Coordinates of C-alpha atoms in Angstrom, one line a residue:
M244 CA -0.1 0.3 0.3
R245 CA 1.7 3.3 -0.8
E246 CA 2.5 6.2 1.4
N247 CA -0.3 9.0 1.4
V248 CA 1.1 12.3 0.2
R249 CA 2.4 15.4 2.4
F250 CA 0.9 18.5 0.8
T251 CA 4.0 20.9 0.6
R252 CA 3.7 24.1 -1.3
R253 CA 5.9 22.3 -3.8
A254 CA 3.2 19.5 -4.3
F255 CA 0.8 22.1 -4.6
C256 CA 2.1 23.6 -7.6
K257 CA 2.1 20.5 -9.4
A258 CA -1.6 20.0 -7.9
L259 CA -2.0 23.4 -9.6
A260 CA -1.2 22.6 -12.9
L261 CA -3.3 19.1 -12.8
A262 CA -6.3 21.0 -11.6
S263 CA -5.9 23.5 -14.4
V264 CA -6.5 21.1 -16.9
A265 CA -9.4 19.2 -14.8
L266 CA -11.2 22.8 -14.5
T267 CA -10.8 23.7 -18.4
G268 CA -11.6 20.1 -19.5
G269 CA -8.0 20.2 -20.9
C270 CA -7.4 16.8 -22.3
G271 CA -11.4 15.8 -22.3
R272 CA -11.3 13.3 -19.3
R273 CA -13.5 13.5 -16.7
E274 CA -12.2 13.7 -13.2
E275 CA -13.9 10.2 -12.2
E276 CA -11.8 8.9 -15.0
R277 CA -8.5 9.6 -13.7
R278 CA -6.3 6.5 -12.2
P279 CA -3.2 6.4 -10.4
E280 CA -0.5 4.2 -11.4
V281 CA -0.6 1.0 -10.1
A282 CA 2.8 -0.9 -8.8
A283 CA 4.2 -3.9 -10.4
G284 CA 2.1 -6.8 -8.8
E285 CA -0.5 -4.6 -7.1
E286 CA -4.3 -4.7 -7.9
S287 CA -6.0 -2.0 -8.9
L288 CA -8.7 -0.9 -6.4
F289 CA -10.1 1.2 -9.0
D290 CA -11.5 -1.8 -10.6
E291 CA -15.2 -1.4 -10.2
S292 CA -16.2 -5.0 -10.9
R293 CA -14.2 -5.9 -7.9
P294 CA -16.6 -7.8 -5.6
A295 CA -16.9 -6.6 -2.0
L296 CA -14.6 -8.9 0.5
N297 CA -16.4 -11.7 2.3
L298 CA -16.7 -10.9 5.7
P299 CA -17.5 -13.2 8.4
S300 CA -19.8 -11.2 10.5
E301 CA -22.6 -8.5 9.6
R302 CA -20.7 -6.5 12.2
E303 CA -17.4 -6.5 10.0
A304 CA -16.4 -4.4 7.1
D305 CA -13.5 -3.2 5.2
I306 CA -14.5 0.4 6.7
I307 CA -16.5 1.7 9.4
V308 CA -17.8 4.9 8.6
V309 CA -19.4 6.9 11.9
G310 CA -21.7 9.5 10.7
G311 CA -24.5 9.4 7.5
G312 CA -23.9 13.1 6.9
G313 CA -22.3 14.8 4.2
A314 CA -18.7 13.7 4.9
G315 CA -19.8 10.2 5.8
L316 CA -21.8 9.7 3.0
A317 CA -19.1 10.8 0.8
A318 CA -16.6 8.5 2.2
A319 CA -18.3 5.6 2.3
A320 CA -19.5 6.1 -1.6
R321 CA -16.1 6.6 -2.7
A322 CA -14.7 3.8 -0.6
A323 CA -17.2 1.4 -1.9
E324 CA -16.7 2.6 -5.6
L325 CA -12.8 1.4 -4.9
G326 CA -13.9 -2.0 -3.9
A327 CA -14.3 -1.6 -0.1
S328 CA -17.3 -3.1 2.0
V329 CA -18.7 -0.5 4.1
I330 CA -20.9 0.0 7.3
V331 CA -22.2 3.4 8.1
L332 CA -23.3 4.2 11.5
E333 CA -25.8 6.5 12.0
K334 CA -27.2 7.6 15.4
T335 CA -30.7 9.4 14.4
A336 CA -33.4 7.8 12.3
A337 CA -32.3 8.9 8.7
V338 CA -29.1 10.0 7.2
G339 CA -28.4 13.7 6.2
G340 CA -27.1 15.1 9.4
N341 CA -26.5 19.0 9.0
T342 CA -26.0 18.7 5.2
L343 CA -29.8 17.8 4.5
I344 CA -30.4 21.1 6.3
A345 CA -27.9 23.0 5.1
S346 CA -28.6 25.9 2.4
G347 CA -26.8 23.7 0.1
Y348 CA -24.1 26.1 -1.5
Y349 CA -20.7 24.6 -2.6
A350 CA -17.9 26.7 -3.2
A351 CA -15.4 26.1 -5.8
V352 CA -13.5 27.6 -9.0
D353 CA -15.6 26.9 -11.6
P354 CA -14.6 28.7 -14.9
E355 CA -17.4 26.9 -17.0
R356 CA -20.0 28.7 -14.7
Q357 CA -17.8 31.7 -13.7
A358 CA -16.1 32.9 -16.9
P359 CA -19.2 33.6 -18.7
L360 CA -20.5 35.9 -16.1
G361 CA -17.1 37.7 -16.4
I362 CA -15.8 36.4 -13.1
R363 CA -12.0 35.9 -13.1
D364 CA -11.1 33.3 -10.7
S365 CA -8.4 30.9 -10.0
V366 CA -7.6 28.3 -7.6
E367 CA -4.4 30.2 -6.6
N368 CA -6.8 33.1 -5.5
F369 CA -9.2 30.5 -3.6
Y370 CA -6.2 29.2 -1.8
G371 CA -5.0 32.9 -0.9
L372 CA -8.3 33.7 0.6
L373 CA -9.2 30.9 2.6
L374 CA -5.5 31.4 3.9
A375 CA -6.1 34.8 4.6
N376 CA -9.4 34.1 6.5
A377 CA -7.9 30.9 8.7
G378 CA -5.4 33.1 10.0
P379 CA -1.5 32.3 11.2
S380 CA -2.1 28.9 12.4
A381 CA -3.7 27.7 9.3
D382 CA -3.0 24.2 8.0
T383 CA -1.8 25.1 4.6
G384 CA -1.7 21.5 3.5
R385 CA -5.3 20.7 4.1
L386 CA -6.3 24.3 2.6
M387 CA -4.4 23.5 -0.7
R388 CA -6.2 20.4 -0.8
M389 CA -9.6 21.9 -0.5
A390 CA -8.7 24.6 -3.0
V391 CA -7.4 22.1 -5.7
E392 CA -10.0 19.3 -5.3
A393 CA -13.1 21.5 -4.8
R394 CA -14.1 21.1 -8.5
P395 CA -13.1 17.9 -8.9
V396 CA -14.8 16.5 -6.6
M397 CA -17.9 18.8 -7.6
R398 CA -17.5 16.9 -11.0
W399 CA -17.7 13.9 -9.2
L400 CA -21.0 14.6 -7.2
E401 CA -22.4 15.6 -10.7
S402 CA -21.4 12.3 -11.8
L403 CA -23.6 10.8 -9.0
G404 CA -26.7 12.7 -10.3
V405 CA -26.1 16.1 -8.0
A406 CA -27.5 18.8 -10.4
F407 CA -26.5 22.4 -10.0
S408 CA -28.1 25.8 -11.4
R409 CA -25.6 27.8 -13.7
D410 CA -25.8 30.6 -11.3
V411 CA -22.9 31.9 -9.5
F412 CA -23.4 33.2 -6.0
E413 CA -21.5 35.4 -3.5
I414 CA -23.4 34.2 -0.4
S415 CA -22.9 35.8 3.3
G416 CA -19.5 35.3 4.3
S417 CA -17.9 34.0 1.0
L418 CA -16.4 37.2 0.1
F419 CA -16.2 36.0 -3.7
P420 CA -18.8 34.7 -6.2
R421 CA -17.5 30.9 -6.3
N422 CA -20.8 29.4 -5.0
Y423 CA -23.0 27.2 -6.8
K424 CA -26.5 26.2 -5.7
P425 CA -28.1 22.5 -6.3
V426 CA -31.2 22.3 -8.0
M427 CA -32.8 20.4 -5.2
P428 CA -33.6 22.7 -2.2
N429 CA -30.9 22.7 0.9
G430 CA -29.0 19.4 0.9
E431 CA -31.4 16.9 -0.6
G432 CA -29.8 16.5 -3.7
Y433 CA -26.4 15.7 -2.1
V434 CA -28.2 12.9 0.4
R435 CA -30.2 11.7 -1.9
Q436 CA -27.6 10.9 -4.6
L437 CA -24.5 9.7 -2.5
G438 CA -26.9 7.8 -0.6
A439 CA -28.2 6.1 -3.8
R440 CA -24.5 5.6 -4.5
A441 CA -23.7 4.0 -1.8
G442 CA -26.7 1.7 -1.8
Q443 CA -25.9 0.7 -5.1
L444 CA -22.5 -0.6 -4.1
G445 CA -24.0 -2.6 -0.9
V446 CA -22.8 -0.1 1.7
R447 CA -24.9 -0.9 4.9
I448 CA -26.4 1.8 6.4
L449 CA -27.6 1.0 10.1
T450 CA -29.6 4.2 11.8
N451 CA -30.7 4.5 15.2
T452 CA -27.2 3.0 15.8
R453 CA -25.1 5.5 18.3
A454 CA -21.4 5.2 18.2
F455 CA -19.7 6.2 21.3
A456 CA -15.9 4.7 21.8
L457 CA -13.3 3.4 19.5
E458 CA -11.7 0.3 20.1
S459 CA -8.1 -0.3 19.7
S460 CA -5.6 -3.5 19.6
M461 CA -1.5 -3.4 19.8
T462 CA 0.3 -4.0 16.4
T463 CA 3.1 -5.9 16.0
Q464 CA 5.3 -2.9 16.6
G465 CA 3.7 -2.0 19.9
V466 CA 1.6 0.9 18.8
P467 CA -2.1 0.9 19.4
R468 CA -4.3 0.9 16.2
I469 CA -7.9 1.5 15.7
T470 CA -9.6 -1.5 14.9
G471 CA -13.4 -0.9 15.3
V472 CA -16.4 1.0 17.2
T473 CA -18.6 0.6 19.9
A474 CA -22.3 1.7 19.4
E475 CA -25.5 1.3 21.0
L476 CA -28.1 -0.5 18.9
P477 CA -31.6 0.7 18.3
D478 CA -32.9 -2.4 21.2
G479 CA -30.3 -0.5 23.6
T480 CA -27.9 -3.1 23.6
T481 CA -24.3 -2.6 22.5
A482 CA -22.1 -4.0 19.8
R483 CA -18.8 -3.8 18.4
F484 CA -18.1 -3.2 15.0
T485 CA -14.7 -4.3 13.3
G486 CA -13.4 -2.1 10.4
R487 CA -10.3 -4.4 8.6
L488 CA -9.0 -1.4 7.0
G489 CA -9.9 1.7 9.2
V490 CA -12.5 3.7 10.9
V491 CA -13.9 7.2 9.6
V492 CA -15.0 9.7 12.2
A493 CA -17.4 11.8 10.4
S494 CA -20.1 12.5 13.1
G495 CA -20.0 16.1 12.9
G496 CA -19.2 18.8 15.4
F497 CA -21.0 19.9 18.6
S498 CA -22.7 22.8 18.1
A499 CA -25.8 21.2 19.7
N500 CA -24.2 20.4 22.8
P501 CA -24.4 23.4 25.3
G502 CA -22.1 21.5 27.9
M503 CA -19.2 21.4 25.1
I504 CA -20.0 25.1 24.2
A505 CA -19.7 26.1 27.8
R506 CA -16.4 24.4 28.3
Y507 CA -14.6 25.1 25.2
A508 CA -16.0 28.3 24.0
P509 CA -17.8 30.0 27.0
Q510 CA -18.2 33.3 25.1
Y511 CA -20.6 31.8 23.0
K512 CA -22.3 30.2 25.9
G513 CA -26.7 30.6 25.8
L514 CA -26.7 31.1 22.1
T515 CA -29.0 29.4 19.7
H516 CA -27.9 26.9 17.1
D517 CA -28.9 26.2 13.5
N518 CA -28.0 22.3 13.6
V519 CA -29.7 19.1 13.7
P520 CA -30.0 18.2 17.3
A521 CA -27.7 15.2 17.0
A522 CA -24.7 18.0 16.3
T523 CA -23.6 16.7 20.0
G524 CA -19.5 15.8 19.3
E525 CA -19.3 12.8 21.7
M526 CA -17.2 11.3 19.2
I527 CA -14.7 14.0 19.0
L528 CA -14.4 13.2 22.7
A529 CA -14.1 9.4 22.1
A530 CA -11.4 10.4 19.4
E531 CA -9.4 12.4 22.2
K532 CA -9.8 9.5 24.6
A533 CA -8.3 7.1 21.9
G534 CA -5.4 9.5 22.0
A535 CA -6.3 11.9 19.1
K536 CA -5.4 15.5 19.6
L537 CA -7.9 18.1 19.5
V538 CA -7.5 21.6 18.1
D539 CA -9.5 24.5 17.9
M540 CA -12.1 23.7 20.0
H541 CA -12.1 27.3 20.9
I542 CA -13.6 28.5 17.4
V543 CA -17.0 28.7 16.7
Q544 CA -18.6 30.2 13.5
C545 CA -22.0 32.2 13.7
Q546 CA -24.5 33.2 11.3
P547 CA -27.4 35.3 11.5
G548 CA -30.5 33.1 13.1
C549 CA -33.1 32.7 15.9
P550 CA -32.6 35.1 18.9
V551 CA -32.9 33.1 22.3
G552 CA -36.5 32.8 22.9
G553 CA -37.5 32.5 19.1
T554 CA -39.2 29.5 17.7
R555 CA -38.1 29.6 14.2
R556 CA -35.2 30.8 11.7
V557 CA -35.3 32.6 8.8
R558 CA -32.4 32.4 6.2
F559 CA -32.9 35.5 4.2
H560 CA -29.0 36.2 4.5
N561 CA -27.3 33.8 1.9
D562 CA -27.4 36.2 -1.3
V563 CA -25.6 39.4 -0.5
K564 CA -26.8 41.0 -3.2
R565 CA -30.3 40.8 -1.9
F566 CA -30.6 41.7 1.7
I567 CA -29.3 44.6 4.1
L568 CA -28.8 44.1 7.9
L569 CA -30.3 46.7 10.4
D570 CA -29.7 47.5 14.0
G571 CA -32.6 47.8 16.3
E572 CA -33.6 51.3 14.9
G573 CA -33.5 50.2 11.2
R574 CA -30.4 51.7 10.5
R575 CA -27.8 49.7 8.4
F576 CA -24.3 49.2 10.7
A577 CA -21.9 46.8 8.3
A578 CA -21.4 45.7 4.7
E579 CA -23.5 42.6 4.4
D580 CA -20.8 40.8 2.3
G581 CA -18.0 41.3 5.4
R582 CA -16.2 38.4 6.9
R583 CA -18.4 36.3 9.0
D584 CA -16.3 37.1 12.2
T585 CA -16.3 40.6 11.8
L586 CA -20.4 40.6 11.1
R587 CA -20.7 38.1 14.3
D588 CA -18.6 40.4 16.5
K589 CA -20.9 43.6 15.5
V590 CA -23.9 41.8 16.0
L591 CA -23.0 40.7 19.3
S592 CA -22.1 43.9 20.4
L593 CA -25.4 45.7 19.3
P594 CA -28.0 45.9 22.6
G595 CA -29.6 42.6 23.0
G596 CA -27.1 41.1 20.7
V597 CA -29.8 41.1 17.7
A598 CA -30.0 42.5 14.6
Y599 CA -32.5 42.2 11.9
V600 CA -32.5 41.0 7.9
L601 CA -34.7 42.9 5.4
V602 CA -35.4 41.5 1.9
D603 CA -38.1 42.7 -0.7
D604 CA -40.2 40.4 -3.1
E605 CA -37.8 39.3 -5.5
G606 CA -35.1 38.6 -2.5
F607 CA -37.8 36.4 -1.1
R608 CA -38.6 34.9 -4.3
S609 CA -34.9 34.0 -5.1
Y610 CA -34.8 31.4 -2.3
N611 CA -35.8 27.6 -2.5
R612 CA -39.4 26.9 -1.6
L613 CA -38.1 25.2 1.6
I614 CA -36.5 28.9 2.7
Q615 CA -39.6 30.5 1.8
R616 CA -41.8 28.0 3.6
E617 CA -39.7 28.8 6.7
A618 CA -40.2 32.3 6.3
V619 CA -44.2 32.0 6.0
L620 CA -44.0 29.8 8.9
A621 CA -42.2 32.4 10.9
V622 CA -44.7 34.8 10.2
E623 CA -47.5 33.1 11.6
T624 CA -45.7 32.2 14.7
G625 CA -44.3 36.0 15.1
D626 CA -40.9 35.0 14.4
A627 CA -40.6 37.3 11.1
W628 CA -43.0 40.3 9.6
T629 CA -44.2 40.9 6.3
D630 CA -45.9 44.0 5.0
D631 CA -46.7 45.5 1.5
S632 CA -45.3 49.1 2.5
I633 CA -42.3 50.0 4.5
E634 CA -44.3 52.3 7.0
G635 CA -46.4 49.4 7.7
L636 CA -43.3 47.0 8.3
A637 CA -41.8 49.6 10.5
R638 CA -44.9 49.6 12.9
Q639 CA -44.8 46.1 13.2
V640 CA -41.6 45.7 14.3
G641 CA -41.3 49.0 16.4
F642 CA -39.0 51.0 14.0
S643 CA -39.4 54.6 13.0
P644 CA -41.3 54.6 9.7
K645 CA -38.9 57.4 8.5
V646 CA -35.9 55.9 9.8
L647 CA -36.4 52.8 8.1
R648 CA -37.5 54.6 4.9
E649 CA -34.4 56.9 5.1
T650 CA -32.1 53.6 5.5
L651 CA -33.4 52.5 2.2
L652 CA -33.2 55.6 0.6
R653 CA -29.5 55.6 1.4
Y654 CA -29.1 52.2 0.4
A655 CA -30.6 53.0 -3.3
E656 CA -28.6 56.3 -3.8
G657 CA -25.4 54.4 -3.0
I658 CA -26.0 51.5 -5.4
R659 CA -26.9 54.5 -8.1
A660 CA -23.5 56.1 -7.5
G661 CA -21.5 52.8 -7.0
R662 CA -20.4 53.7 -3.6
D663 CA -21.6 52.2 -0.6
E664 CA -21.4 54.1 2.9
F665 CA -19.8 50.8 4.7
G666 CA -18.0 49.5 1.6
K667 CA -20.0 46.8 0.2
K668 CA -19.3 45.6 -3.2
L669 CA -22.0 46.9 -5.4
E670 CA -21.7 44.7 -8.6
S671 CA -25.4 43.5 -9.2
V672 CA -26.7 44.3 -5.8
R673 CA -30.3 44.9 -6.3
P674 CA -32.1 47.9 -4.0
I675 CA -34.7 46.8 -1.5
A676 CA -37.8 48.3 -3.2
K677 CA -40.4 45.9 -4.8
P678 CA -43.3 45.0 -2.3
P679 CA -44.0 43.1 -0.2
F680 CA -41.2 43.3 2.4
W681 CA -39.9 40.6 4.7
L682 CA -37.8 41.2 7.9
A683 CA -36.8 38.7 10.5
P684 CA -34.3 38.6 13.4
A685 CA -30.6 38.0 12.8
A686 CA -29.2 37.3 16.4
M687 CA -26.0 35.4 16.3
T688 CA -26.6 31.6 16.3
V689 CA -23.9 28.8 16.4
H690 CA -23.8 27.7 12.8
A691 CA -20.7 25.2 13.1
T692 CA -18.0 24.6 15.5
S693 CA -14.6 24.8 13.9
G694 CA -12.7 22.8 16.9
G695 CA -12.1 19.1 16.5
I696 CA -9.7 16.1 15.6
A697 CA -6.5 16.9 14.5
V698 CA -5.7 15.3 11.0
D699 CA -3.4 15.7 7.9
A700 CA -4.2 16.3 4.3
V701 CA -5.5 13.1 3.5
G702 CA -7.6 12.4 6.9
H703 CA -5.3 10.6 8.9
A704 CA -5.9 11.3 12.8
L705 CA -2.9 12.5 14.5
D706 CA -2.0 12.0 17.9
R707 CA -0.8 14.7 20.6
N708 CA 2.6 14.4 19.3
G709 CA 1.6 14.7 15.8
Q710 CA 1.9 11.1 14.9
V711 CA -0.6 9.2 12.7
I712 CA -2.8 6.8 14.4
P713 CA -3.0 3.8 12.8
G714 CA -6.5 2.6 11.7
L715 CA -8.4 6.2 12.3
W716 CA -9.4 9.0 9.8
A717 CA -11.7 11.9 10.2
A718 CA -13.8 14.1 7.9
G719 CA -15.7 17.1 8.0
E720 CA -16.8 19.1 11.2
A721 CA -15.4 16.6 13.4
T722 CA -12.1 17.8 12.5
G723 CA -10.3 21.0 13.5
G724 CA -7.6 23.1 12.3
L725 CA -9.1 23.9 8.7
H726 CA -11.2 26.7 8.8
G727 CA -9.3 28.7 11.6
E728 CA -10.5 31.9 12.6
N729 CA -12.7 32.3 10.0
Q730 CA -14.8 30.0 7.5
L731 CA -15.6 31.1 4.2
G732 CA -19.1 30.9 3.1
G733 CA -20.1 27.5 1.4
C734 CA -16.9 26.1 2.6
G735 CA -18.5 23.9 5.0
L736 CA -20.1 21.3 2.2
T737 CA -16.6 21.7 0.3
D738 CA -14.9 20.6 3.2
A739 CA -17.4 17.9 3.9
F740 CA -17.2 16.4 0.5
V741 CA -13.6 17.0 -0.5
F742 CA -12.2 15.4 2.7
G743 CA -15.0 12.6 3.0
H744 CA -13.8 11.9 -0.5
A745 CA -10.1 12.1 0.3
A746 CA -10.2 10.1 3.5
A747 CA -11.8 7.0 1.5
E748 CA -8.9 7.2 -1.0
S749 CA -6.3 7.4 1.6
I750 CA -7.6 4.3 3.3
M751 CA -7.5 2.4 0.2
G752 CA -4.0 3.3 0.0
L753 CA -4.3 5.8 -3.3
T754 CA -3.2 9.4 -3.6
T755 CA -4.2 11.9 -6.0
Y756 CA -0.9 13.8 -6.2
T757 CA 2.7 13.1 -5.8
D758 CA 5.1 15.0 -4.0
V759 CA 8.0 15.4 -6.3

């Protein structure tokens, strides 16, 4: 089995050259057709006719994947494509996790969509922006890999049946127009197609099966190796699942665990969250108990959402060209297309830590049916407001009608003049002008936790000394150290799919690039 590559800057230069071919269609070969060289006498694991190994127990497989969200399904589907037998342990009643309820935006450099709109972009630019936002402690190897492989992995998703619109978006916190939206709402398309691919290839997905510990044994060299997972079955009993080649922890972060938030990031204690209830992080702690290093546990990414005491979230903040943020008096206070951490801190500094997000009818209709439905239900429960006039909307919320009207006039004047008072980029920005108007609270809510298991560029879990833990990989929000100080908008799903895919290839002994 070949050594996995370290992503150095030197390797990155070669990766960029390969990526430029894939991105522009160079030699006309699809990404999924690329095959690594096979050493003499070594069986190609890319042979899709290769049957899954016959195993002695229904609780054994080549690979055990913990978590059936985006990263876990990507790892399972890709590993099965490479001939591995896979069992996925999902603690809830259905797969999907946070991916299913995400807005669905995926960040990548895609000239096929960007160039016709006059958007000039490159993998180097994407990497540079990732690095600038992650901060001085950034894991450059993993950032390189995400920038390089985002588009090839997007093509892999498309080959499985995930359809994306031709539109290109700059969403909240993305800082550049390189986000793409699936045709199916939110994350439905990803979960449906990855799940279908996994099922076609014989992956066994066990729901209502809660993993809670990692099992290990000593190798002949006297080094602990992760060999399996202990989980609680639907009937309340426990069982051990053995992974002959390895275990992938892809169980998500801990945004929905108030105890872990209070312990690791106490400054965000008491905030609401917009995650599935299962995002409780116990497998991160299980990995630590098994010897893994945890990194960046204090960093939390926030997004506008439901305030404390509210009952419904409203997601009018996705497309930066269509919304504005207001303070408690109905005035703008920031550039809506700024960094997420900057907006987070500005909103938290407002009285009560609550802002408001405003869109008009065109903005409302630009969102998918599920986001529209969320807003309509929020109006019914008093968690949002709508009105045919700005004055009527202001009175409902408690703003001065005069102040809100002046805010919109100043915004429109800035668009006409091409100069926003807060520095917002105004290309293709639309005034808030067409009734009815929609407004919702935009308190900071915990959107993602950036801390978790330390891994290398191919997903190997690392111990406290930075050494690989044999048999253990991790992907997605269960890992830490990638996004650093500030996660770019749209990169959560890119992270999940790129590194779920990478972990599967790593376990099967494959590398995409060579360090020469």
